[in-house]
mmCIF file of C-alpha atoms in Angstrom:
data_model
loop_
_atom_site.group_PDB
_atom_site.id
_atom_site.type_symbol
_atom_site.label_atom_id
_atom_site.label_comp_id
_atom_site.label_asym_id
_atom_site.label_seq_id
_atom_site.Cartn_x
_atom_site.Cartn_y
_atom_site.Cartn_z
ATOM 1 C CA MET A 191 98.970 136.130 12.791
ATOM 2 C CA ARG A 192 95.459 134.645 12.436
ATOM 3 C CA ALA A 193 93.586 132.361 14.742
ATOM 4 C CA THR A 194 93.153 129.022 13.009
ATOM 5 C CA GLY A 195 91.578 126.744 15.532
ATOM 6 C CA LEU A 196 91.542 125.346 19.026
ATOM 7 C CA ARG A 197 93.843 122.743 20.529
ATOM 8 C CA CYS A 198 93.824 120.689 23.781
ATOM 9 C CA VAL A 199 96.788 121.787 25.919
ATOM 10 C CA ASN A 200 97.088 118.123 27.177
ATOM 11 C CA CYS A 201 96.468 115.668 24.427
ATOM 12 C CA GLY A 202 96.732 118.022 21.404
ATOM 13 C CA ARG A 203 93.347 117.209 19.927
ATOM 14 C CA GLY A 204 92.189 119.932 17.509
ATOM 15 C CA TYR A 205 88.908 121.644 17.242
ATOM 16 C CA PRO A 206 87.527 124.365 14.853
ATOM 17 C CA LEU A 207 86.936 127.849 15.999
ATOM 18 C CA GLY A 208 83.513 128.245 17.502
ATOM 19 C CA LEU A 209 81.688 127.500 20.763
ATOM 20 C CA HIS A 210 83.752 124.881 22.472
ATOM 21 C CA TYR A 211 84.819 124.357 26.049
ATOM 22 C CA HIS A 212 87.068 121.645 27.551
ATOM 23 C CA CYS A 213 88.547 118.832 25.425
ATOM 24 C CA GLU A 214 86.089 116.065 24.795
ATOM 25 C CA ASN A 215 88.875 113.552 24.932
ATOM 26 C CA CYS A 216 90.665 114.328 28.187
ATOM 27 C CA ASP A 217 88.690 117.217 29.806
ATOM 28 C CA PHE A 218 91.681 119.644 29.782
ATOM 29 C CA PRO A 219 91.451 123.238 28.621
ATOM 30 C CA LEU A 220 91.487 124.235 24.903
ATOM 31 C CA ASP A 221 93.923 126.910 23.685
ATOM 32 C CA VAL A 222 93.520 129.251 20.717
ATOM 33 C CA VAL A 223 96.051 128.374 17.903
ATOM 34 C CA TYR A 224 97.448 131.024 15.483
ATOM 35 C CA ASP A 225 99.375 131.035 12.278
ATOM 36 C CA PRO A 226 103.002 131.964 12.746
ATOM 37 C CA PRO A 227 103.481 135.765 12.499
ATOM 38 C CA SER A 228 105.149 137.078 9.390
ATOM 39 C CA PRO A 229 108.465 138.992 9.941
ATOM 40 C CA SER A 230 106.901 142.261 8.820
ATOM 41 C CA GLU A 231 103.687 141.909 10.760
ATOM 42 C CA ALA A 232 103.104 144.402 13.580
ATOM 43 C CA TYR A 233 101.542 143.220 16.768
ATOM 44 C CA GLU A 234 99.912 146.580 17.455
ATOM 45 C CA THR A 235 97.262 148.227 15.270
ATOM 46 C CA PRO A 236 97.896 152.014 14.824
ATOM 47 C CA GLY A 237 94.975 154.075 16.035
ATOM 48 C CA LYS A 238 93.476 151.400 18.232
ATOM 49 C CA GLN A 239 93.057 151.936 21.955
ATOM 50 C CA GLY A 240 93.122 149.622 24.988
ATOM 51 C CA ILE A 241 93.629 145.868 24.580
ATOM 52 C CA TRP A 242 92.145 145.832 20.952
ATOM 53 C CA ARG A 243 95.305 147.526 19.679
ATOM 54 C CA PHE A 244 96.643 144.012 19.990
ATOM 55 C CA GLU A 245 93.877 142.570 17.767
ATOM 56 C CA ALA A 246 96.481 140.967 15.521
ATOM 57 C CA CYS A 247 97.230 138.632 18.392
ATOM 58 C CA MET A 248 93.716 137.842 19.390
ATOM 59 C CA PRO A 249 90.691 135.933 18.024
ATOM 60 C CA SER A 250 89.425 137.542 14.800
ATOM 61 C CA VAL A 251 86.555 139.766 15.685
ATOM 62 C CA GLU A 252 85.301 142.482 13.294
ATOM 63 C CA ASP A 253 85.317 146.078 14.570
ATOM 64 C CA PRO A 254 81.448 146.245 15.049
ATOM 65 C CA ASP A 255 81.552 143.203 17.288
ATOM 66 C CA GLN A 256 84.477 144.380 19.520
ATOM 67 C CA VAL A 257 82.985 145.170 22.819
ATOM 68 C CA SER A 258 85.204 147.550 24.751
ATOM 69 C CA LEU A 259 84.898 149.964 27.750
ATOM 70 C CA GLY A 260 88.570 151.264 27.334
ATOM 71 C CA GLU A 261 90.096 148.315 29.279
ATOM 72 C CA GLY A 262 93.856 147.931 29.472
ATOM 73 C CA ASN A 263 96.625 150.598 29.447
ATOM 74 C CA THR A 264 96.937 150.146 33.230
ATOM 75 C CA PRO A 265 99.761 151.827 34.973
ATOM 76 C CA LEU A 266 103.072 150.186 35.939
ATOM 77 C CA ILE A 267 104.354 151.807 39.127
ATOM 78 C CA ALA A 268 107.934 151.653 40.361
ATOM 79 C CA ALA A 269 107.327 150.575 44.029
ATOM 80 C CA SER A 270 110.600 152.005 45.491
ATOM 81 C CA ARG A 271 109.450 152.237 49.056
ATOM 82 C CA LEU A 272 107.770 148.784 49.142
ATOM 83 C CA GLY A 273 110.770 147.342 47.210
ATOM 84 C CA ALA A 274 113.236 148.764 49.795
ATOM 85 C CA ALA A 275 111.188 147.133 52.563
ATOM 86 C CA PHE A 276 111.261 143.725 50.816
ATOM 87 C CA GLY A 277 114.853 143.970 49.677
ATOM 88 C CA ILE A 278 113.688 143.998 46.078
ATOM 89 C CA PRO A 279 114.848 147.338 44.626
ATOM 90 C CA ASN A 280 113.451 146.647 41.134
ATOM 91 C CA LEU A 281 109.846 146.030 42.220
ATOM 92 C CA PHE A 282 106.914 147.151 40.097
ATOM 93 C CA LEU A 283 103.208 147.105 40.585
ATOM 94 C CA LYS A 284 100.815 146.575 37.576
ATOM 95 C CA ASN A 285 97.732 148.257 38.905
ATOM 96 C CA GLU A 286 94.805 146.435 37.293
ATOM 97 C CA GLY A 287 92.347 148.199 39.561
ATOM 98 C CA THR A 288 92.314 151.092 37.135
ATOM 99 C CA ASN A 289 90.325 149.041 34.578
ATOM 100 C CA PRO A 290 86.776 150.231 33.858
ATOM 101 C CA THR A 291 84.992 148.034 36.462
ATOM 102 C CA GLY A 292 87.937 148.002 38.821
ATOM 103 C CA SER A 293 89.707 144.679 38.148
ATOM 104 C CA PHE A 294 91.695 142.743 35.548
ATOM 105 C CA LYS A 295 88.635 140.732 34.561
ATOM 106 C CA ASP A 296 87.726 143.386 32.046
ATOM 107 C CA ARG A 297 90.429 142.040 29.716
ATOM 108 C CA PRO A 298 89.042 138.511 29.369
ATOM 109 C CA ASN A 299 85.524 139.671 29.442
ATOM 110 C CA SER A 300 86.038 142.156 26.594
ATOM 111 C CA VAL A 301 87.345 139.317 24.433
ATOM 112 C CA GLY A 302 84.837 136.703 25.603
ATOM 113 C CA VAL A 303 81.788 138.991 25.089
ATOM 114 C CA SER A 304 83.168 140.173 21.725
ATOM 115 C CA VAL A 305 83.488 136.593 20.475
ATOM 116 C CA ALA A 306 80.000 135.811 21.796
ATOM 117 C CA LYS A 307 78.621 138.695 19.918
ATOM 118 C CA SER A 308 80.457 137.629 16.703
ATOM 119 C CA LEU A 309 78.986 134.164 17.031
ATOM 120 C CA GLY A 310 75.430 135.512 17.440
ATOM 121 C CA VAL A 311 75.081 134.435 21.038
ATOM 122 C CA GLU A 312 72.201 136.282 22.808
ATOM 123 C CA ALA A 313 72.995 135.495 26.492
ATOM 124 C CA VAL A 314 76.105 135.018 28.540
ATOM 125 C CA VAL A 315 76.464 133.330 31.881
ATOM 126 C CA MET A 316 79.195 132.754 34.488
ATOM 127 C CA SER A 317 79.874 131.896 38.061
ATOM 128 C CA SER A 318 81.868 134.414 40.049
ATOM 129 C CA THR A 319 83.199 135.465 43.411
ATOM 130 C CA GLY A 320 82.345 139.035 42.396
ATOM 131 C CA ASN A 321 84.814 140.810 40.084
ATOM 132 C CA ALA A 322 84.312 138.670 37.049
ATOM 133 C CA GLY A 323 80.503 138.945 37.510
ATOM 134 C CA ALA A 324 80.650 142.711 37.887
ATOM 135 C CA SER A 325 82.804 142.933 34.785
ATOM 136 C CA LEU A 326 80.569 140.596 32.686
ATOM 137 C CA ALA A 327 77.520 142.556 33.697
ATOM 138 C CA ALA A 328 79.125 145.797 32.359
ATOM 139 C CA TYR A 329 80.254 144.203 29.085
ATOM 140 C CA GLY A 330 76.984 142.369 28.658
ATOM 141 C CA ALA A 331 75.131 145.664 29.011
ATOM 142 C CA ARG A 332 77.546 147.347 26.513
ATOM 143 C CA ALA A 333 76.865 144.512 23.976
ATOM 144 C CA GLY A 334 73.108 144.516 24.613
ATOM 145 C CA MET A 335 73.149 140.909 25.840
ATOM 146 C CA ARG A 336 71.270 139.188 28.621
ATOM 147 C CA THR A 337 73.602 138.332 31.428
ATOM 148 C CA LEU A 338 73.283 135.865 34.317
ATOM 149 C CA VAL A 339 75.846 135.680 37.098
ATOM 150 C CA VAL A 340 75.764 132.847 39.648
ATOM 151 C CA VAL A 341 77.389 133.861 42.946
ATOM 152 C CA THR A 342 77.760 132.488 46.455
ATOM 153 C CA GLU A 343 76.412 133.931 49.706
ATOM 154 C CA GLN A 344 79.876 135.310 50.520
ATOM 155 C CA THR A 345 80.020 137.729 47.523
ATOM 156 C CA PRO A 346 80.872 141.318 48.670
ATOM 157 C CA PRO A 347 77.995 143.760 48.451
ATOM 158 C CA ALA A 348 79.922 146.304 46.417
ATOM 159 C CA LYS A 349 80.408 143.765 43.621
ATOM 160 C CA LEU A 350 76.740 142.828 43.632
ATOM 161 C CA THR A 351 75.830 146.400 43.388
ATOM 162 C CA GLN A 352 77.865 146.672 40.242
ATOM 163 C CA MET A 353 76.065 143.676 38.727
ATOM 164 C CA VAL A 354 72.651 145.000 39.609
ATOM 165 C CA MET A 355 73.332 148.497 38.275
ATOM 166 C CA HIS A 356 74.361 147.032 34.929
ATOM 167 C CA GLY A 357 71.181 145.039 34.755
ATOM 168 C CA ALA A 358 72.522 141.496 35.191
ATOM 169 C CA ARG A 359 70.357 138.726 36.657
ATOM 170 C CA ILE A 360 71.915 137.481 39.888
ATOM 171 C CA VAL A 361 71.438 133.941 41.310
ATOM 172 C CA VAL A 362 72.740 133.205 44.777
ATOM 173 C CA VAL A 363 73.580 129.561 45.533
ATOM 174 C CA ARG A 364 74.227 127.829 48.809
ATOM 175 C CA GLY A 365 77.686 126.275 48.766
ATOM 176 C CA SER A 366 81.126 127.052 47.310
ATOM 177 C CA LEU A 367 82.275 128.669 44.147
ATOM 178 C CA SER A 368 82.518 125.162 42.641
ATOM 179 C CA ASP A 369 78.807 124.681 43.182
ATOM 180 C CA ALA A 370 78.195 128.011 41.437
ATOM 181 C CA TYR A 371 80.485 126.924 38.645
ATOM 182 C CA TRP A 372 78.543 123.776 37.853
ATOM 183 C CA LEU A 373 75.126 125.532 37.977
ATOM 184 C CA ALA A 374 76.401 128.022 35.391
ATOM 185 C CA PHE A 375 77.884 125.251 33.310
ATOM 186 C CA HIS A 376 74.673 123.251 33.126
ATOM 187 C CA ALA A 377 72.494 126.408 32.561
ATOM 188 C CA ALA A 378 74.613 127.311 29.555
ATOM 189 C CA ARG A 379 74.009 124.004 27.920
ATOM 190 C CA GLU A 380 70.372 123.855 28.788
ATOM 191 C CA TRP A 381 69.598 127.214 27.216
ATOM 192 C CA ASN A 382 72.415 127.551 24.647
ATOM 193 C CA TRP A 383 74.108 130.395 26.370
ATOM 194 C CA MET A 384 77.801 131.110 26.344
ATOM 195 C CA ASP A 385 79.584 130.291 29.607
ATOM 196 C CA LEU A 386 82.314 132.842 30.288
ATOM 197 C CA THR A 387 83.272 131.654 33.773
ATOM 198 C CA SER A 388 86.812 132.922 34.387
ATOM 199 C CA THR A 389 88.478 129.561 34.633
ATOM 200 C CA PHE A 390 89.900 127.976 31.466
ATOM 201 C CA LEU A 391 86.362 126.826 30.460
ATOM 202 C CA CYS A 392 86.007 129.284 27.516
ATOM 203 C CA PRO A 393 89.298 129.255 25.481
ATOM 204 C CA TYR A 394 88.865 132.759 24.208
ATOM 205 C CA THR A 395 88.970 134.735 27.459
ATOM 206 C CA THR A 396 92.550 133.842 28.221
ATOM 207 C CA GLU A 397 93.528 135.724 25.098
ATOM 208 C CA GLY A 398 92.422 138.882 26.769
ATOM 209 C CA ASP A 399 94.729 138.149 29.688
ATOM 210 C CA LYS A 400 97.790 137.881 27.555
ATOM 211 C CA THR A 401 97.494 141.584 26.768
ATOM 212 C CA VAL A 402 99.129 142.121 30.241
ATOM 213 C CA ALA A 403 102.299 140.795 28.735
ATOM 214 C CA PHE A 404 102.126 143.068 25.701
ATOM 215 C CA GLU A 405 101.667 146.127 27.950
ATOM 216 C CA LEU A 406 104.483 145.094 30.329
ATOM 217 C CA PHE A 407 106.797 144.830 27.244
ATOM 218 C CA SER A 408 105.719 148.328 26.132
ATOM 219 C CA GLN A 409 106.313 149.712 29.612
ATOM 220 C CA LEU A 410 109.512 148.003 30.453
ATOM 221 C CA GLY A 411 111.071 147.491 27.040
ATOM 222 C CA ARG A 412 111.749 143.912 27.918
ATOM 223 C CA ALA A 413 110.386 140.909 29.903
ATOM 224 C CA PRO A 414 110.614 141.182 33.661
ATOM 225 C CA ASP A 415 112.430 138.497 35.428
ATOM 226 C CA VAL A 416 109.516 137.510 37.670
ATOM 227 C CA ILE A 417 105.867 138.065 37.613
ATOM 228 C CA VAL A 418 103.760 137.405 40.731
ATOM 229 C CA VAL A 419 100.049 136.822 40.120
ATOM 230 C CA PRO A 420 97.145 136.192 42.563
ATOM 231 C CA VAL A 421 95.764 132.906 41.362
ATOM 232 C CA SER A 422 92.380 131.159 41.871
ATOM 233 C CA VAL A 423 92.481 128.851 38.787
ATOM 234 C CA GLY A 424 95.171 130.586 36.764
ATOM 235 C CA PRO A 425 94.155 132.025 33.345
ATOM 236 C CA LEU A 426 95.652 135.494 34.143
ATOM 237 C CA LEU A 427 99.017 133.740 34.925
ATOM 238 C CA VAL A 428 98.866 131.437 31.925
ATOM 239 C CA GLY A 429 97.645 134.214 29.622
ATOM 240 C CA THR A 430 100.436 136.531 30.649
ATOM 241 C CA TYR A 431 102.972 133.801 30.072
ATOM 242 C CA LYS A 432 101.452 133.063 26.688
ATOM 243 C CA GLY A 433 101.760 136.670 25.731
ATOM 244 C CA PHE A 434 105.458 136.616 26.399
ATOM 245 C CA GLU A 435 105.802 133.376 24.407
ATOM 246 C CA GLU A 436 104.213 135.177 21.436
ATOM 247 C CA LEU A 437 106.535 138.183 21.867
ATOM 248 C CA ARG A 438 109.506 135.770 21.830
ATOM 249 C CA SER A 439 108.181 134.162 18.716
ATOM 250 C CA ARG A 440 108.289 137.696 17.080
ATOM 251 C CA GLY A 441 111.897 138.090 18.240
ATOM 252 C CA LEU A 442 110.900 140.980 20.566
ATOM 253 C CA VAL A 443 112.157 139.339 23.800
ATOM 254 C CA ASP A 444 114.851 136.780 24.220
ATOM 255 C CA ARG A 445 113.740 135.187 27.494
ATOM 256 C CA LEU A 446 110.548 134.463 29.445
ATOM 257 C CA PRO A 447 109.660 135.463 32.908
ATOM 258 C CA ARG A 448 109.395 133.178 35.901
ATOM 259 C CA MET A 449 105.698 132.966 36.888
ATOM 260 C CA VAL A 450 104.803 132.842 40.580
ATOM 261 C CA ALA A 451 101.288 131.794 41.434
ATOM 262 C CA ALA A 452 100.186 133.445 44.735
ATOM 263 C CA GLN A 453 97.335 131.902 46.731
ATOM 264 C CA SER A 454 95.708 132.079 50.214
ATOM 265 C CA GLU A 455 96.526 129.340 52.712
ATOM 266 C CA ALA A 456 92.806 128.921 53.262
ATOM 267 C CA CYS A 457 92.352 127.764 49.653
ATOM 268 C CA ALA A 458 95.575 126.749 47.963
ATOM 269 C CA PRO A 459 95.127 123.699 45.746
ATOM 270 C CA ILE A 460 97.798 124.791 43.262
ATOM 271 C CA ALA A 461 100.339 125.852 45.916
ATOM 272 C CA ALA A 462 99.785 122.629 47.786
ATOM 273 C CA ALA A 463 100.435 120.530 44.744
ATOM 274 C CA PHE A 464 103.628 122.445 44.017
ATOM 275 C CA ALA A 465 104.909 122.179 47.566
ATOM 276 C CA GLU A 466 104.291 118.472 47.682
ATOM 277 C CA GLY A 467 105.883 117.897 44.267
ATOM 278 C CA ARG A 468 102.704 116.497 42.738
ATOM 279 C CA ALA A 469 102.151 116.502 38.997
ATOM 280 C CA GLU A 470 98.409 117.008 39.391
ATOM 281 C CA VAL A 471 96.240 119.386 41.420
ATOM 282 C CA ARG A 472 93.617 117.964 43.714
ATOM 283 C CA PRO A 473 90.382 119.668 44.701
ATOM 284 C CA TRP A 474 90.663 121.644 47.951
ATOM 285 C CA GLU A 475 88.718 119.947 50.772
ATOM 286 C CA GLY A 476 86.952 121.535 53.648
ATOM 287 C CA THR A 477 85.368 124.860 54.275
ATOM 288 C CA VAL A 478 86.891 127.728 52.351
ATOM 289 C CA LEU A 479 86.946 131.047 54.313
ATOM 290 C CA THR A 480 89.523 133.678 53.573
ATOM 291 C CA VAL A 481 89.761 137.459 53.365
ATOM 292 C CA ALA A 482 90.934 136.938 49.745
ATOM 293 C CA GLY A 483 87.610 135.627 48.671
ATOM 294 C CA GLY A 484 88.303 136.461 44.963
ATOM 295 C CA ILE A 485 90.699 133.533 44.718
ATOM 296 C CA ALA A 486 88.833 131.119 46.980
ATOM 297 C CA ASP A 487 88.111 128.384 44.392
ATOM 298 C CA PRO A 488 88.351 124.795 45.584
ATOM 299 C CA LEU A 489 88.462 123.517 41.872
ATOM 300 C CA ARG A 490 86.014 120.695 42.599
ATOM 301 C CA GLY A 491 85.359 118.861 39.405
ATOM 302 C CA TYR A 492 87.614 121.049 37.197
ATOM 303 C CA GLU A 493 90.943 120.512 39.031
ATOM 304 C CA LYS A 494 92.550 119.798 35.644
ATOM 305 C CA ASP A 495 92.404 123.581 35.024
ATOM 306 C CA GLY A 496 94.645 123.982 38.097
ATOM 307 C CA THR A 497 97.024 121.164 36.791
ATOM 308 C CA TYR A 498 97.407 123.256 33.586
ATOM 309 C CA THR A 499 98.380 126.295 35.619
ATOM 310 C CA LEU A 500 100.781 124.142 37.698
ATOM 311 C CA ARG A 501 102.454 122.932 34.508
ATOM 312 C CA VAL A 502 102.917 126.514 33.201
ATOM 313 C CA VAL A 503 104.381 127.665 36.575
ATOM 314 C CA ARG A 504 106.955 124.813 36.426
ATOM 315 C CA GLN A 505 107.712 125.348 32.748
ATOM 316 C CA SER A 506 108.547 128.935 33.496
ATOM 317 C CA GLY A 507 110.908 128.052 36.385
ATOM 318 C CA GLY A 508 108.516 129.720 38.890
ATOM 319 C CA CYS A 509 106.679 128.388 41.859
ATOM 320 C CA ALA A 510 103.332 128.464 43.651
ATOM 321 C CA LEU A 511 103.183 130.059 47.085
ATOM 322 C CA ALA A 512 100.467 130.533 49.785
ATOM 323 C CA SER A 513 100.129 133.342 52.373
ATOM 324 C CA SER A 514 98.111 133.621 55.557
ATOM 325 C CA ASP A 515 95.102 136.068 55.850
ATOM 326 C CA GLN A 516 97.237 138.076 58.277
ATOM 327 C CA GLU A 517 100.007 138.483 55.673
ATOM 328 C CA ILE A 518 97.419 139.326 52.946
ATOM 329 C CA VAL A 519 95.804 142.067 55.133
ATOM 330 C CA GLU A 520 99.283 143.458 55.984
ATOM 331 C CA ALA A 521 100.193 143.524 52.310
ATOM 332 C CA THR A 522 96.975 145.407 51.510
ATOM 333 C CA ARG A 523 97.870 147.943 54.243
ATOM 334 C CA ARG A 524 101.435 148.399 53.035
ATOM 335 C CA LEU A 525 100.330 148.884 49.399
ATOM 336 C CA ALA A 526 98.064 151.699 50.420
ATOM 337 C CA ARG A 527 100.403 153.438 52.859
ATOM 338 C CA GLN A 528 103.702 152.957 51.168
ATOM 339 C CA GLU A 529 102.759 153.264 47.539
ATOM 340 C CA GLY A 530 99.267 154.854 47.485
ATOM 341 C CA VAL A 531 97.683 151.849 45.867
ATOM 342 C CA PHE A 532 94.343 150.814 47.353
ATOM 343 C CA SER A 533 93.886 147.119 46.608
ATOM 344 C CA GLU A 534 91.194 144.712 47.724
ATOM 345 C CA PRO A 535 92.777 141.840 49.746
ATOM 346 C CA THR A 536 92.715 139.430 46.808
ATOM 347 C CA GLY A 537 94.700 141.958 44.695
ATOM 348 C CA ALA A 538 97.359 142.213 47.294
ATOM 349 C CA VAL A 539 98.000 138.480 47.543
ATOM 350 C CA GLY A 540 100.961 138.789 45.175
ATOM 351 C CA VAL A 541 102.627 141.355 47.395
ATOM 352 C CA ALA A 542 101.992 139.086 50.338
ATOM 353 C CA ALA A 543 103.812 136.324 48.541
ATOM 354 C CA LEU A 544 106.992 138.337 48.166
ATOM 355 C CA THR A 545 108.158 137.374 51.731
ATOM 356 C CA HIS A 546 107.852 133.656 50.633
ATOM 357 C CA TRP A 547 109.438 134.288 47.159
ATOM 358 C CA LYS A 548 112.588 135.682 48.799
ATOM 359 C CA ARG A 549 113.099 132.231 50.442
ATOM 360 C CA GLN A 550 113.049 130.411 47.133
ATOM 361 C CA PRO A 551 116.305 129.197 45.447
ATOM 362 C CA GLN A 552 115.368 131.092 42.259
ATOM 363 C CA PHE A 553 115.308 134.414 44.060
ATOM 364 C CA SER A 554 117.873 137.092 43.461
ATOM 365 C CA PRO A 555 117.758 140.628 44.767
ATOM 366 C CA ASP A 556 118.736 142.107 41.409
ATOM 367 C CA GLN A 557 115.686 140.724 39.686
ATOM 368 C CA THR A 558 112.995 142.883 38.095
ATOM 369 C CA VAL A 559 109.765 141.723 39.751
ATOM 370 C CA VAL A 560 106.267 142.754 38.765
ATOM 371 C CA CYS A 561 103.321 142.162 41.068
ATOM 372 C CA LEU A 562 99.964 142.216 39.456
ATOM 373 C CA VAL A 563 97.548 144.046 41.698
ATOM 374 C CA THR A 564 94.298 142.642 40.383
ATOM 375 C CA GLY A 565 91.387 144.619 41.952
ATOM 376 C CA HIS A 566 90.682 147.978 43.471
ATOM 377 C CA GLY A 567 90.023 148.338 47.239
ATOM 378 C CA LEU A 568 86.668 150.019 46.638
ATOM 379 C CA LYS A 569 85.486 146.552 45.430
ATOM 380 C CA GLN A 570 85.506 145.267 49.009
ATOM 381 C CA VAL A 571 85.561 148.279 51.403
ATOM 382 C CA ARG A 572 83.892 146.469 54.218
ATOM 383 C CA ALA A 573 86.950 144.342 54.545
ATOM 384 C CA PHE A 574 88.599 147.408 55.968
ATOM 385 C CA ASP A 575 86.007 148.541 58.459
ATOM 386 C CA HIS A 576 88.236 147.609 61.365
ATOM 387 C CA GLU A 577 90.826 150.099 60.010
ATOM 388 C CA VAL A 578 88.508 153.122 60.392
ATOM 389 C CA ARG A 579 88.585 154.533 63.904
ATOM 390 C CA LEU A 580 87.721 158.204 63.748
ATOM 391 C CA PRO A 581 88.678 160.486 66.634
ATOM 392 C CA PRO A 582 85.999 162.650 68.322
ATOM 393 C CA ALA A 583 84.894 165.701 66.422
ATOM 394 C CA ILE A 584 86.587 169.044 67.244
ATOM 395 C CA ASP A 585 85.823 172.740 66.903
ATOM 396 C CA PRO A 586 87.114 174.288 63.707
ATOM 397 C CA THR A 587 89.888 176.249 65.360
ATOM 398 C CA LEU A 588 93.633 175.950 65.245
ATOM 399 C CA ASP A 589 93.780 175.547 69.009
ATOM 400 C CA ALA A 590 91.448 172.532 68.914
ATOM 401 C CA LEU A 591 93.417 171.103 65.989
ATOM 402 C CA ARG A 592 96.793 171.611 67.813
ATOM 403 C CA LYS A 593 95.450 169.819 70.904
ATOM 404 C CA SER A 594 94.027 166.975 68.813
ATOM 405 C CA LEU A 595 97.435 166.528 67.100
ATOM 406 C CA GLU A 596 99.285 166.656 70.399
ATOM 407 C CA GLU A 597 97.071 163.882 71.740
ATOM 408 C CA ASP A 598 97.909 161.771 68.618
ATOM 409 C CA PRO A 599 101.357 162.860 67.397
ATOM 410 C CA GLY A 600 101.615 159.925 65.101
ATOM 411 C CA VAL A 601 99.143 161.581 62.686
ATOM 412 C CA LEU A 602 101.677 164.061 61.290
#
């Protein structure tokens, strides 16, 4: 299975492999096209670690140009307590917060930076709400590349710290993530950098996302019935679905999962289009302010990326759902207290969507459901300051401890 070129997901126009972004004809995303796999071809490379053990299913990058920090191999946790609470006994959590920089963004950035290195690119740039920029800074440092990250004023400090420590240049813009997107876009063209913004702009990065599917197949032995994905633009959802399509083409799975796009009510352009039965996604209007800032993308000027995700959601038989900030915060709390998984609010949006998924006609309680938990809680600890209410200090004696526990019997 060898990458042979790029193809527009909308009009089908073909392009050679190389530095290309959206289709010049219709402005839709490009997809990497491969030769059909031979019956005897393995999709895993023996001796390889992380996502690059699936190099046979990814853009061709020679070993010296593969930039890796050990991403992938994230745990799949049977969420029995959370599943019982939701009435979904076969509920699993794919904890992407265990990736090297604490989020799933390490998968696409490993591939994107590797391709950039193989093309001889000297600098990479992206717009980011935080996680993608922190990840790109790390992979840029690993590759010895200059890295520029364009962020908004709402970016969490912990994520900025990661970028700074890895030596990235940070530019803060006034406005929304869409404003940051366009500045990075024009900068890449002005100075011949590679733009790895984690939309569908760069066709290669989504190939890293599809390794989630390969790992889920290895962990479950089959395709799950449903995968719930926190979505801003959608490459993680689309990439995961593409991975299962490739597994089916190899005869390894006989069906594909339903894909559920989970968004915040405060910024839900894809969920709104789905709910209204529209074929196209429209840019989100108004101020965007949500605790799930990692998926707060209004898609202004690149709404066709959202339309692509919407098409894949419908093709899969899934849906797009939106949750309130209150539901997202509660999902974050339940993940931590019932399953021991500390997620940032954005990472818990998929769990928040389960309440809404149960109301959908496609729902069945016997389904195997996987929620992708996309980022670690340490990425946004200040979002939980209100949860920390320490009691007064006590003397280090059992009597003092006994009295303290009696005053707050709910502790133990």
